[in-house]
XYZ file of N, CA and C in Angstrom:
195
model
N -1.941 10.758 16.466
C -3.153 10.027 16.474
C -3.630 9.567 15.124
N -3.022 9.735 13.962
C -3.756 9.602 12.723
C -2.563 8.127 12.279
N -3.010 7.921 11.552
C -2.889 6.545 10.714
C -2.557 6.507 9.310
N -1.667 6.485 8.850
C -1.523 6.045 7.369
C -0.755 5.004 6.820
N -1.818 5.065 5.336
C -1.832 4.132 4.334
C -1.123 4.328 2.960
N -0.471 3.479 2.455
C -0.291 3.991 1.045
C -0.795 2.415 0.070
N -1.153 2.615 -0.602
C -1.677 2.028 -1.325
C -0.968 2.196 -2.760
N -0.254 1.209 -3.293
C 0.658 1.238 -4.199
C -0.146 0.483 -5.294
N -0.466 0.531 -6.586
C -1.217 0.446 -7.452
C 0.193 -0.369 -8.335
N 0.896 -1.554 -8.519
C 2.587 -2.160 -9.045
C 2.338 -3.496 -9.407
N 3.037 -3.846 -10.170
C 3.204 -5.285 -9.999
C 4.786 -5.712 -9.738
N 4.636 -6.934 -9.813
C 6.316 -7.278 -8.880
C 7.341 -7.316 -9.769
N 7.685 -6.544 -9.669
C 9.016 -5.872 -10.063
C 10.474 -6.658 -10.394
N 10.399 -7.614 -11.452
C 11.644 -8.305 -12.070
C 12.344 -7.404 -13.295
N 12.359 -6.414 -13.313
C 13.427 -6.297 -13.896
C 15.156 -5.841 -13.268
N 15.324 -5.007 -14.123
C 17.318 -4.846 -14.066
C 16.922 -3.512 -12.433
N 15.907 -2.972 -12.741
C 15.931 -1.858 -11.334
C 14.632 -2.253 -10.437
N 15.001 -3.446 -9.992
C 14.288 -3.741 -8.982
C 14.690 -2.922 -7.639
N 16.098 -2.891 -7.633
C 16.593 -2.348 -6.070
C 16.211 -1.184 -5.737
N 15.542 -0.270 -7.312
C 15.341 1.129 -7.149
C 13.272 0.984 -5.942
N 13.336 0.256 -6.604
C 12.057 0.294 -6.453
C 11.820 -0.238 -5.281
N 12.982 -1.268 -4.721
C 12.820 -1.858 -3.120
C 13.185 -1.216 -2.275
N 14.208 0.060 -2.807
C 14.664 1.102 -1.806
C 13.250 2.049 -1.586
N 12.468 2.293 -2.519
C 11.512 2.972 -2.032
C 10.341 2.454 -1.620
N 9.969 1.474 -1.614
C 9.486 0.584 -1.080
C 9.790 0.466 0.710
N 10.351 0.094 0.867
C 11.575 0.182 2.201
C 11.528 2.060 2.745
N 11.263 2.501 1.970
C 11.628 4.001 2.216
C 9.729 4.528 3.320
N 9.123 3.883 2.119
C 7.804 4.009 2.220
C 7.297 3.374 3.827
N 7.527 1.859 3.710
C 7.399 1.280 5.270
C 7.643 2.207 6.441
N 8.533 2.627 6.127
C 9.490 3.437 7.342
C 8.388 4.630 7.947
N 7.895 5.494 6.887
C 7.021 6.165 7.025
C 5.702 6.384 7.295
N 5.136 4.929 6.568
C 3.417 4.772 7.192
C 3.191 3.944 7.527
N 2.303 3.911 8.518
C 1.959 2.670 9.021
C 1.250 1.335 8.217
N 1.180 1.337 7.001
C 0.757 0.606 6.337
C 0.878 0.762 4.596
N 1.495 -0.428 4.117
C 1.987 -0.378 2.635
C 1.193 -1.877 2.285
N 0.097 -1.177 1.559
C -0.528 -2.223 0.396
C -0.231 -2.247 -0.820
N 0.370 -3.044 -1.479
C 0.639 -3.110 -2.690
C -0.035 -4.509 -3.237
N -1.188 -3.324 -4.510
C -1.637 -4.815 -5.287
C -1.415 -5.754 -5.817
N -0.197 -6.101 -6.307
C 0.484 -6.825 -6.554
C 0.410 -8.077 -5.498
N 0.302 -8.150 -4.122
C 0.639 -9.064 -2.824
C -1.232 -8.839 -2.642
N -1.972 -8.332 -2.665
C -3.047 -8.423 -2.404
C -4.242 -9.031 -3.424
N -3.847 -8.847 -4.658
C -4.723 -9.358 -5.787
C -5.771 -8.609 -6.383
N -5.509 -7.055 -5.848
C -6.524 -6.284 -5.591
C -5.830 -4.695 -6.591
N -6.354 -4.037 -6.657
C -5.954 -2.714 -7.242
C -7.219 -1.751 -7.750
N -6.562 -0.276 -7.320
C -7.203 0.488 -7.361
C -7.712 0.962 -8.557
N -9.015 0.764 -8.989
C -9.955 1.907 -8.320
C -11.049 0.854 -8.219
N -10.808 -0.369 -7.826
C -11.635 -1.727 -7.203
C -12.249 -1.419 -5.462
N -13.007 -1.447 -5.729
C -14.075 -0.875 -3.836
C -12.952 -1.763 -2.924
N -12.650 -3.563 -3.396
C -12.094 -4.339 -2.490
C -10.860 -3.664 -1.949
N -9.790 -2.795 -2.470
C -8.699 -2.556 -1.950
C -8.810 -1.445 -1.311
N -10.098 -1.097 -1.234
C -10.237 0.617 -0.022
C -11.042 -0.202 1.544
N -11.695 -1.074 1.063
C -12.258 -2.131 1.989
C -11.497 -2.964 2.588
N -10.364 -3.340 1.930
C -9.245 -4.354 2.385
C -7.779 -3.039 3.634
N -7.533 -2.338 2.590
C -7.213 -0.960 3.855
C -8.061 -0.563 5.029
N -9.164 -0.160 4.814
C -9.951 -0.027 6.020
C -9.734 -1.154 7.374
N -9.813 -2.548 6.771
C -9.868 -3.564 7.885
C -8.435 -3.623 8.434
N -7.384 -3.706 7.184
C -5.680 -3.524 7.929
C -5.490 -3.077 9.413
N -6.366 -1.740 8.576
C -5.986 -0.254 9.708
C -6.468 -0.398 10.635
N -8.204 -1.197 10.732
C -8.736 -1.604 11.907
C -9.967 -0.353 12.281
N -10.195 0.380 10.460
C -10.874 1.780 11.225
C -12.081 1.163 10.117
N -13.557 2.327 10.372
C -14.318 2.401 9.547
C -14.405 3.439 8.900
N -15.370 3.230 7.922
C -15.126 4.395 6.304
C -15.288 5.955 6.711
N -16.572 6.104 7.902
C -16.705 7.072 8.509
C -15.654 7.825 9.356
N -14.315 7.143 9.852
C -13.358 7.355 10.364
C -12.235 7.762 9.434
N -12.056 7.387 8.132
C -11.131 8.580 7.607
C -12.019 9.371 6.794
């Protein structure tokens, strides 16, 4: 019944070990139901918008986690 988020705090990743970082990336999906990374959102933590922007993803309110 519970829901999770990870919230990845990155930017996009051009260098020589990108693949390291897409394998866990990829690793991560697999596991929660939701992968925000600021980088694709414009947003980063410890900004209110990217705990507000998770909340709506997930479809829950603040009182709910």
């Amino acid at each position: 019944g519970f829901q999770t988020c990870v919230l990845a705090n990155h930017w996009v990743d051009d260098s020589a070990g990108r693949l390291l970082t897409a394998r866990l990336l990829a690793l991560l999906r697999r596991r929660f139901q939701l992968l925000l990374e600021s980088c694709r959102i414009g947003m980063a933590k410890p900004e209110p918008g990217v705990y507000w922007h998770a909340l709506a993803a997930l479809g829950v309110k603040p009182h709910q986690v």
